[in-house]
Short mmCIF file of C-alpha atoms and ligand atoms in Angstrom, two decimals:
data_model
loop_
_atom_site.label_atom_id
_atom_site.label_comp_id
_atom_site.label_asym_id
_atom_site.label_seq_id
_atom_site.Cartn_x
_atom_site.Cartn_y
_atom_site.Cartn_z
CA MET K 1 -0.50 4.95 -1.67
CA ASN K 2 -0.60 4.06 2.04
CA ILE K 3 -0.15 6.72 4.66
CA HIS K 4 1.06 5.75 8.40
CA GLU K 5 -1.00 5.98 11.45
CA TYR K 6 0.23 9.03 12.57
CA GLN K 7 -0.38 11.06 9.53
CA ALA K 8 -3.78 9.67 9.00
CA LYS K 9 -4.37 10.68 12.35
CA ALA K 10 -3.43 14.24 11.87
CA LEU K 11 -5.83 14.17 8.65
CA LEU K 12 -8.58 13.05 10.96
CA ARG K 13 -7.95 15.73 13.42
CA SER K 14 -8.04 18.36 10.61
CA TYR K 15 -11.56 17.42 9.49
CA GLY K 16 -12.64 17.44 13.06
CA ALA K 17 -12.58 13.88 13.93
CA PRO K 18 -11.59 13.08 17.66
CA VAL K 19 -8.14 11.54 18.05
CA SER K 20 -5.28 11.51 20.72
CA ASP K 21 -2.58 13.96 20.98
CA GLY K 22 0.91 12.47 19.79
CA GLN K 23 4.02 13.00 18.86
CA ILE K 24 6.32 11.27 16.08
CA VAL K 25 9.74 10.32 16.90
CA THR K 26 12.61 9.38 14.18
CA ARG K 27 15.47 9.24 16.65
CA ALA K 28 15.95 7.68 19.90
CA GLU K 29 17.45 10.83 21.28
CA GLU K 30 13.93 12.68 20.61
CA ALA K 31 11.79 10.47 22.19
CA LYS K 32 11.93 11.75 25.73
CA THR K 33 11.14 15.59 24.49
CA ALA K 34 8.42 14.38 22.57
CA ALA K 35 6.76 12.10 25.21
CA GLY K 36 7.36 14.97 27.69
CA LYS K 37 5.18 17.22 25.71
CA LEU K 38 2.04 14.50 26.16
CA ASP K 39 0.02 14.18 29.47
CA GLY K 40 -0.29 10.75 31.10
CA PRO K 41 -0.94 8.82 32.91
CA VAL K 42 -0.40 6.20 30.40
CA TRP K 43 1.45 6.85 27.15
CA VAL K 44 1.40 4.29 24.00
CA VAL K 45 4.27 3.57 22.16
CA LYS K 46 3.27 2.83 18.51
CA ALA K 47 5.76 1.28 15.76
CA GLN K 48 4.58 3.04 12.40
CA ILE K 49 4.69 0.53 9.11
CA HIS K 50 2.43 0.09 6.58
CA ALA K 51 0.84 -3.11 7.99
CA GLY K 52 -1.88 -3.62 10.77
CA GLY K 53 -1.90 -6.19 13.48
CA ARG K 54 1.19 -4.18 15.21
CA GLY K 55 0.36 -4.79 18.42
CA LYS K 56 -0.04 -8.74 18.30
CA GLY K 57 3.41 -8.38 16.24
CA ARG K 58 6.56 -9.56 17.17
CA PHE K 59 9.97 -7.89 16.74
CA ALA K 60 12.95 -10.10 15.09
CA GLU K 61 15.27 -11.11 17.64
CA ALA K 62 12.64 -10.39 20.68
CA GLU K 63 13.98 -10.75 23.99
CA ALA K 64 11.98 -13.39 25.93
CA GLY K 65 8.50 -11.82 26.99
CA GLU K 66 9.00 -8.85 25.12
CA LYS K 67 5.78 -6.70 23.62
CA GLY K 68 5.04 -6.13 19.98
CA GLY K 69 4.67 -3.07 18.23
CA VAL K 70 1.80 -1.15 20.57
CA ARG K 71 3.10 -0.78 24.26
CA LEU K 72 1.09 0.65 27.44
CA THR K 73 3.50 2.74 29.59
CA ARG K 74 3.23 4.59 32.76
CA SER K 75 6.01 7.47 32.88
CA VAL K 76 7.68 9.75 30.16
CA SER K 77 11.07 8.05 30.75
CA GLU K 78 9.50 4.52 30.09
CA ALA K 79 7.71 5.59 27.09
CA ALA K 80 11.14 6.94 25.70
CA GLU K 81 12.68 3.63 26.54
CA GLU K 82 10.35 1.84 24.62
CA ALA K 83 10.28 3.89 21.52
CA ARG K 84 14.23 3.62 21.89
CA LYS K 85 13.89 -0.06 21.94
CA MET K 86 11.60 -0.33 18.88
CA LEU K 87 13.46 2.02 16.40
CA GLY K 88 15.62 0.50 13.72
CA ARG K 89 14.02 -2.92 14.46
CA THR K 90 12.14 -5.18 12.36
CA LEU K 91 8.57 -5.94 13.60
CA VAL K 92 6.81 -9.19 11.88
CA THR K 93 3.02 -8.90 12.04
CA HIS K 94 0.48 -11.07 10.18
CA GLN K 95 0.00 -8.52 7.14
CA THR K 96 3.81 -7.87 6.96
CA GLY K 97 5.19 -11.34 5.65
CA PRO K 98 7.83 -13.26 7.17
CA ALA K 99 10.43 -10.85 6.50
CA GLY K 100 8.54 -7.92 8.43
CA LYS K 101 9.16 -4.07 8.17
CA GLN K 102 11.71 -2.16 9.31
CA VAL K 103 10.60 0.78 12.21
CA GLY K 104 11.88 4.13 11.48
CA ARG K 105 9.13 6.28 13.07
CA VAL K 106 7.51 5.74 16.69
CA TYR K 107 4.34 7.57 17.72
CA ILE K 108 4.07 8.45 21.23
CA GLU K 109 0.55 8.94 22.18
CA GLU K 110 -1.53 10.21 25.13
CA GLY K 111 -3.37 6.76 26.34
CA SER K 112 -7.14 6.30 26.34
CA GLY K 113 -9.29 4.48 28.58
CA ILE K 114 -11.17 2.19 26.84
CA ALA K 115 -15.02 0.80 27.50
CA ARG K 116 -15.73 -0.68 24.17
CA GLU K 117 -13.64 -1.34 21.14
CA LEU K 118 -15.59 -1.01 17.57
CA TYR K 119 -14.60 -1.31 14.04
CA LEU K 120 -15.58 1.05 11.30
CA ALA K 121 -14.11 1.47 7.85
CA LEU K 122 -15.05 3.49 4.55
CA LEU K 123 -14.10 1.72 1.12
CA VAL K 124 -14.80 1.58 -2.36
CA ASP K 125 -17.54 -0.86 -3.03
CA ARG K 126 -16.87 -1.78 -6.78
CA GLN K 127 -20.03 -3.91 -6.95
CA THR K 128 -22.19 -0.74 -6.65
CA SER K 129 -19.46 2.00 -7.80
CA ARG K 130 -20.30 3.91 -4.31
CA VAL K 131 -18.69 4.36 -0.91
CA ALA K 132 -19.43 2.24 1.43
CA PHE K 133 -19.60 2.09 5.33
CA VAL K 134 -18.30 -1.15 7.14
CA CYS K 135 -19.14 -1.36 11.06
CA SER K 136 -19.46 -3.76 13.89
CA THR K 137 -19.25 -4.25 17.62
CA GLU K 138 -16.09 -6.32 17.17
CA GLY K 139 -13.42 -4.09 17.22
CA GLY K 140 -9.88 -4.39 17.59
CA MET K 141 -9.50 -7.94 15.72
CA ASP K 142 -9.54 -8.75 12.22
CA ILE K 143 -12.76 -7.81 10.24
CA GLU K 144 -11.76 -11.09 7.99
CA GLU K 145 -11.87 -12.81 11.86
CA VAL K 146 -15.25 -11.59 12.25
CA ALA K 147 -16.59 -11.75 8.66
CA ALA K 148 -15.71 -15.36 8.66
CA ALA K 149 -17.30 -16.30 12.09
CA THR K 150 -20.01 -14.10 13.01
CA PRO K 151 -20.69 -12.37 9.53
CA GLY K 152 -24.16 -11.30 11.37
CA LYS K 153 -22.01 -8.98 13.45
CA ILE K 154 -21.09 -6.88 10.54
CA LEU K 155 -23.31 -4.16 9.02
CA SER K 156 -22.49 -2.71 5.45
CA PHE K 157 -24.16 -0.44 3.26
CA SER K 158 -23.30 2.09 0.22
CA VAL K 159 -23.90 5.64 0.06
CA ASP K 160 -25.85 7.20 -3.09
CA PRO K 161 -23.66 9.60 -4.28
CA VAL K 162 -26.62 11.76 -5.57
CA THR K 163 -27.52 12.82 -1.85
CA GLY K 164 -23.91 11.97 -0.13
CA TYR K 165 -23.92 11.17 3.36
CA GLN K 166 -27.10 11.96 5.52
CA PRO K 167 -27.55 11.91 9.08
CA TYR K 168 -29.64 8.78 8.98
CA HIS K 169 -26.70 6.96 7.66
CA GLY K 170 -24.81 7.69 11.23
CA ARG K 171 -27.81 6.88 13.14
CA ARG K 172 -27.94 3.63 11.37
CA ILE K 173 -24.24 2.84 12.56
CA ALA K 174 -24.81 4.24 15.70
CA PHE K 175 -27.83 1.73 16.06
CA ALA K 176 -25.72 -1.09 14.75
CA LEU K 177 -22.71 -0.25 17.44
CA GLU K 178 -25.24 -0.09 19.86
CA LEU K 179 -24.20 3.27 20.81
CA GLU K 180 -26.25 5.38 23.60
CA GLY K 181 -26.96 8.99 24.51
CA GLN K 182 -24.16 11.77 23.25
CA GLN K 183 -22.39 8.61 21.58
CA VAL K 184 -25.32 8.67 18.81
CA LYS K 185 -24.77 12.45 18.13
CA GLN K 186 -20.94 12.10 18.08
CA CYS K 187 -21.09 9.43 15.68
CA VAL K 188 -23.43 11.25 13.20
CA ARG K 189 -21.07 13.94 13.30
CA LEU K 190 -18.00 11.80 13.08
CA MET K 191 -19.37 9.57 10.08
CA GLY K 192 -20.18 12.86 8.01
CA GLN K 193 -16.36 14.01 9.20
CA LEU K 194 -14.87 10.66 7.49
CA TYR K 195 -17.13 10.56 4.51
CA LYS K 196 -16.02 13.94 3.72
CA LEU K 197 -12.33 13.03 4.02
CA PHE K 198 -12.88 10.13 2.28
CA MET K 199 -14.40 12.22 -0.73
CA GLU K 200 -12.28 15.11 -0.94
CA LYS K 201 -8.90 13.13 -0.62
CA ASP K 202 -9.90 10.37 -2.97
CA CYS K 203 -9.45 7.92 -0.30
CA GLU K 204 -9.53 3.97 -1.43
CA MET K 205 -9.72 2.82 2.21
CA LEU K 206 -10.17 4.29 5.54
CA GLU K 207 -10.23 1.86 8.59
CA ILE K 208 -10.77 2.87 12.21
CA ASN K 209 -10.38 -0.66 14.15
CA PRO K 210 -11.01 0.40 16.79
CA LEU K 211 -12.92 3.04 16.95
CA ILE K 212 -13.61 2.92 20.95
CA VAL K 213 -16.01 4.38 23.20
CA THR K 214 -13.79 5.77 25.90
CA ASP K 215 -13.89 5.48 29.69
CA VAL K 216 -15.79 8.44 29.94
CA GLY K 217 -18.63 7.56 27.21
CA ASP K 218 -17.11 9.54 24.16
CA LEU K 219 -16.06 8.17 20.81
CA LYS K 220 -12.66 8.26 19.42
CA CYS K 221 -10.07 7.02 16.52
CA LEU K 222 -7.56 4.85 18.09
CA ASP K 223 -6.10 3.33 15.43
CA ALA K 224 -6.24 4.33 11.69
CA LYS K 225 -5.48 3.19 8.30
CA MET K 226 -5.70 5.07 5.28
CA GLY K 227 -4.93 4.22 1.05
CA PHE K 228 -5.40 6.68 -1.37
CA ASP K 229 -6.18 6.25 -5.29
CA SER K 230 -2.69 6.41 -7.01
CA ASN K 231 -4.51 7.91 -10.18
CA ALA K 232 -5.89 10.58 -8.22
CA LEU K 233 -2.45 11.63 -6.54
CA TYR K 234 -1.68 14.40 -9.04
CA ARG K 235 -4.51 16.71 -7.67
CA HIS K 236 -3.29 16.30 -3.93
CA GLU K 237 0.15 17.29 -3.27
CA ASP K 238 -0.49 17.47 0.53
CA ILE K 239 -1.23 13.71 0.18
CA LEU K 240 1.71 12.81 -2.09
CA ALA K 241 4.17 14.40 0.34
CA LEU K 242 3.24 11.92 3.04
CA ARG K 243 4.39 8.97 0.76
CA ASP K 244 6.97 6.89 2.44
CA GLU K 245 9.48 5.45 -0.03
CA SER K 246 10.77 3.15 2.43
CA GLU K 247 7.66 1.30 2.85
CA GLU K 248 7.51 0.47 -1.33
CA ASP K 249 8.94 -2.23 -3.46
CA PRO K 250 12.17 -0.79 -4.48
CA LYS K 251 11.50 -2.32 -8.13
CA GLU K 252 8.17 -0.42 -8.24
CA LEU K 253 9.68 2.47 -6.66
CA GLN K 254 12.29 2.97 -9.45
CA ALA K 255 9.91 2.21 -12.11
CA SER K 256 7.69 4.99 -10.79
CA ARG K 257 10.92 7.49 -11.31
CA TYR K 258 10.75 6.69 -14.70
CA ASP K 259 6.84 6.55 -15.37
CA LEU K 260 6.94 3.01 -16.24
CA ASN K 261 4.03 0.78 -15.36
CA TYR K 262 5.74 -1.93 -13.21
CA ILE K 263 4.45 -4.53 -10.88
CA ALA K 264 6.24 -7.11 -9.43
CA LEU K 265 5.17 -10.84 -9.38
CA GLU K 266 6.30 -14.00 -8.36
CA GLY K 267 7.36 -15.73 -11.52
CA GLU K 268 10.59 -16.23 -13.29
CA ILE K 269 10.33 -14.77 -16.66
CA GLY K 270 10.51 -11.02 -16.94
CA CYS K 271 8.40 -9.42 -19.24
CA MET K 272 9.16 -5.98 -21.34
CA VAL K 273 6.20 -5.18 -23.54
CA ASN K 274 4.24 -1.67 -24.56
CA GLY K 275 0.40 -1.39 -24.16
CA ALA K 276 -1.29 -2.92 -20.98
CA GLY K 277 -3.32 -5.38 -23.27
CA LEU K 278 -0.35 -6.96 -25.08
CA ALA K 279 1.43 -7.13 -21.39
CA MET K 280 -1.92 -9.00 -20.10
CA ALA K 281 -1.76 -11.38 -23.00
CA THR K 282 2.00 -11.68 -22.95
CA MET K 283 1.72 -12.94 -19.30
CA ASP K 284 -1.30 -15.23 -20.08
CA ILE K 285 0.65 -16.99 -22.91
CA ILE K 286 3.71 -17.47 -20.49
CA LYS K 287 1.04 -19.36 -18.34
CA LEU K 288 -0.21 -21.19 -21.41
CA TYR K 289 3.00 -22.61 -21.83
CA GLY K 290 3.68 -23.47 -18.08
CA ALA K 291 5.79 -20.95 -16.54
CA GLU K 292 5.18 -17.64 -14.48
CA PRO K 293 5.68 -13.90 -15.50
CA ALA K 294 8.26 -12.16 -12.40
CA ASN K 295 6.27 -8.75 -13.32
CA PHE K 296 4.04 -6.69 -15.38
CA LEU K 297 5.54 -3.95 -17.37
CA ASP K 298 4.25 -1.58 -19.93
CA VAL K 299 6.83 0.55 -21.22
CA GLY K 300 3.95 2.86 -22.62
CA GLY K 301 3.45 4.47 -26.01
CA GLY K 302 6.20 7.50 -26.25
CA ALA K 303 9.05 5.20 -24.31
CA THR K 304 12.55 7.01 -24.78
CA LYS K 305 15.91 4.79 -24.99
CA GLU K 306 16.53 5.84 -21.86
CA LYS K 307 13.36 4.72 -20.31
CA VAL K 308 13.34 1.47 -22.05
CA THR K 309 16.94 1.04 -20.69
CA GLU K 310 15.62 1.68 -17.24
CA ALA K 311 12.97 -0.71 -17.56
CA PHE K 312 15.60 -3.65 -18.58
CA LYS K 313 17.68 -2.94 -15.93
CA ILE K 314 14.84 -3.04 -13.55
CA ILE K 315 13.69 -6.73 -14.71
CA THR K 316 17.36 -7.94 -14.57
CA SER K 317 17.47 -6.93 -10.98
CA ASP K 318 14.98 -9.15 -9.97
CA GLU K 319 17.14 -12.32 -8.85
CA ASN K 320 14.02 -14.45 -9.80
CA VAL K 321 14.28 -13.47 -13.27
CA LYS K 322 15.26 -16.61 -15.22
CA GLY K 323 14.73 -15.31 -18.70
CA ILE K 324 13.01 -12.38 -20.32
CA LEU K 325 10.60 -11.73 -22.97
CA VAL K 326 10.53 -8.52 -25.01
CA ASN K 327 7.27 -8.52 -26.81
CA ILE K 328 7.01 -5.34 -28.61
CA PHE K 329 4.06 -4.19 -31.25
CA GLY K 330 5.53 -0.81 -32.52
CA GLY K 331 2.84 1.62 -32.94
CA ILE K 332 3.62 4.72 -31.76
CA MET K 333 6.33 3.06 -29.93
CA ARG K 334 9.36 2.35 -32.68
CA CYS K 335 10.87 -1.03 -32.44
CA ASP K 336 14.72 0.51 -33.36
CA VAL K 337 14.22 2.81 -29.99
CA ILE K 338 13.22 -0.51 -28.13
CA ALA K 339 16.38 -2.00 -29.52
CA GLU K 340 18.50 0.46 -29.03
CA GLY K 341 17.18 0.54 -25.20
CA VAL K 342 17.93 -3.11 -24.76
CA VAL K 343 21.36 -3.00 -26.51
CA ALA K 344 22.30 -0.02 -24.37
CA ALA K 345 21.03 -1.69 -20.45
CA VAL K 346 22.64 -5.05 -21.72
CA LYS K 347 26.48 -3.15 -22.18
CA GLU K 348 25.68 -1.55 -18.89
CA VAL K 349 24.61 -4.58 -16.80
CA GLY K 350 25.30 -7.57 -18.61
CA LEU K 351 23.00 -10.42 -19.33
CA GLN K 352 23.07 -13.75 -17.20
CA VAL K 353 19.69 -14.85 -18.33
CA PRO K 354 18.39 -16.27 -22.03
CA LEU K 355 16.80 -13.17 -23.95
CA VAL K 356 13.59 -13.82 -26.35
CA VAL K 357 12.72 -10.83 -28.62
CA ARG K 358 9.66 -10.37 -30.65
CA LEU K 359 9.34 -7.22 -32.65
CA GLU K 360 6.81 -6.11 -34.75
CA GLY K 361 5.30 -3.39 -36.40
CA THR K 362 6.86 0.38 -37.07
CA ASN K 363 10.61 0.16 -37.86
CA VAL K 364 10.89 -3.56 -37.20
CA GLU K 365 13.86 -4.08 -39.79
CA LYS K 366 15.89 -1.21 -38.41
CA GLY K 367 14.89 -2.84 -34.65
CA LYS K 368 15.73 -6.23 -35.57
CA ALA K 369 18.96 -5.14 -37.24
CA ILE K 370 20.20 -3.07 -34.35
CA ILE K 371 19.68 -6.33 -32.29
CA ASN K 372 21.60 -8.50 -34.78
CA ASP K 373 24.64 -5.99 -35.07
CA SER K 374 24.96 -5.88 -31.31
CA GLY K 375 26.18 -9.36 -31.18
CA LEU K 376 24.01 -9.86 -28.49
CA ASN K 377 22.72 -13.61 -27.37
CA VAL K 378 19.28 -13.39 -28.38
CA ILE K 379 16.46 -15.92 -29.46
CA ALA K 380 14.46 -13.95 -32.50
CA ALA K 381 11.02 -15.01 -32.61
CA ASP K 382 8.33 -14.03 -34.92
CA ASN K 383 4.94 -14.01 -32.88
CA LEU K 384 3.24 -14.11 -29.56
CA SER K 385 3.00 -18.02 -29.23
CA ASP K 386 6.48 -18.80 -30.46
CA ALA K 387 8.01 -16.08 -27.94
CA ALA K 388 6.47 -17.64 -25.42
CA GLU K 389 7.29 -20.94 -26.43
CA LYS K 390 11.18 -20.36 -27.03
CA ILE K 391 11.10 -18.06 -23.52
CA VAL K 392 9.87 -21.20 -21.86
CA LYS K 393 11.69 -23.62 -23.39
CA ALA K 394 15.02 -21.49 -22.67
CA VAL K 395 14.22 -21.15 -18.93
CA LYS K 396 12.93 -24.71 -18.38
CA GLY K 397 14.51 -26.47 -20.81
P1 LIG H 401 -2.44 -2.78 15.60
O1 LIG H 401 -2.42 -4.00 16.32
O2 LIG H 401 -1.72 -2.44 14.41
O3 LIG H 401 -4.29 -2.78 14.79
O4 LIG H 401 -2.64 -1.33 16.36
P2 LIG H 401 -3.52 -0.60 17.15
O5 LIG H 401 -3.28 0.90 17.30
O6 LIG H 401 -5.14 -0.89 16.73
O7 LIG H 401 -3.42 -0.97 18.74
C1 LIG H 401 -3.90 -2.33 19.07
C2 LIG H 401 -4.43 -2.45 20.50
O8 LIG H 401 -3.61 -1.82 21.26
C3 LIG H 401 -6.11 -1.80 20.45
O9 LIG H 401 -6.89 -2.85 19.92
C4 LIG H 401 -5.91 -1.38 22.01
O10 LIG H 401 -6.35 -3.04 22.41
C5 LIG H 401 -4.65 -1.41 22.33
N1 LIG H 401 -4.39 0.04 22.26
C6 LIG H 401 -3.80 1.23 21.89
N2 LIG H 401 -3.95 2.26 22.15
C7 LIG H 401 -4.53 2.04 23.38
C8 LIG H 401 -4.85 2.98 24.44
O11 LIG H 401 -4.51 4.19 24.03
N3 LIG H 401 -5.25 2.45 25.57
C9 LIG H 401 -5.25 1.36 25.95
N4 LIG H 401 -5.78 0.66 26.97
N5 LIG H 401 -5.11 0.69 24.94
C10 LIG H 401 -4.81 1.27 23.67
MN1 LIG H 402 -5.80 -1.54 14.79
#
């Protein structure tokens, strides 16, 4: 789960990390009062979306010469005016895709004087199973570009979880970032704060780009991107409260409400399967027969009829879906429950595309009878490859 920059900065602040003062604005009328609480002479107005590259991004239907999602202003009224212009509009950056993202919140921040822009990130290094620091003197630009053009300018190392963060880690980063004097001490302290935050809150990613040296020579976090391990959110109510559902895929959001393991994909065949392993195998075999899965969906072990109905509705609401494959191996999950869910969902939302059903295991005969008696136009399949072949044929002819 990702959070907004302003939320990440509040977390950073609570761990003692240096960030600017700011105010969040969701309605244009609030902008002037909010900006008025901050000191100038520069106010930075920043669109809050879960995507980077806002500064270089463009608003849909932008006026000629109009700036992107990060704007420097020189008065409270100018800041309020720019905030008003951003709210409700769609911002397109290289990370949002061409559709862009709608700006529902704008952050107004006290402007900083910048001497240097640096790059810093913490992430989970899956190769070493450790938390790694990544830093570079080339801040303010995409780290992917730096990695491609000048890989020598990136320092990366992981931290041994037994010792945890040690001051020498911070000094190593300070040296790589060519910091001097008081900045070295600030760096050692800041890296410790970031590591602590990362571990305590079960982060997946924490990126400060840019980390700046201010015009008076201090370190400051000017931007912040933070992602958390969704599997650990149950023990972080404070983080879960920061979730912005408007940033999520509506189908995935609906699925999470029903505790379904659902991930939207690009293909044309909707899949309803029980068990992650069988779901993967089903996706593989669809590909083998020449089509692409439209989703990963594991309805889980003890799914109810309501849950199955909801899962089926989510699949059919995807307009890319040209056919549906239900593949259930009834163990804990009973085939008749799946059948009842499918029939109930079709009665509610109709069925515009071919449907292949393969049932096996507990109560399979009962399940098949429910589907046969329903009058639904279902293509029955006997095994996995038969099912995949039939649905691909039904879709592609
Ligand atoms: P991003 O484009 O989404 O990564 O947003 P950032 O928060 O990183 O801002 C983009 C760029 O705007 C930064 O790299 C800075 O160059 C500039 N910027 C942001 N805040 C300030 C500020 O307070 N003062 C100045 N002078 N520039 C800023
Ligand atoms: Mn940035």
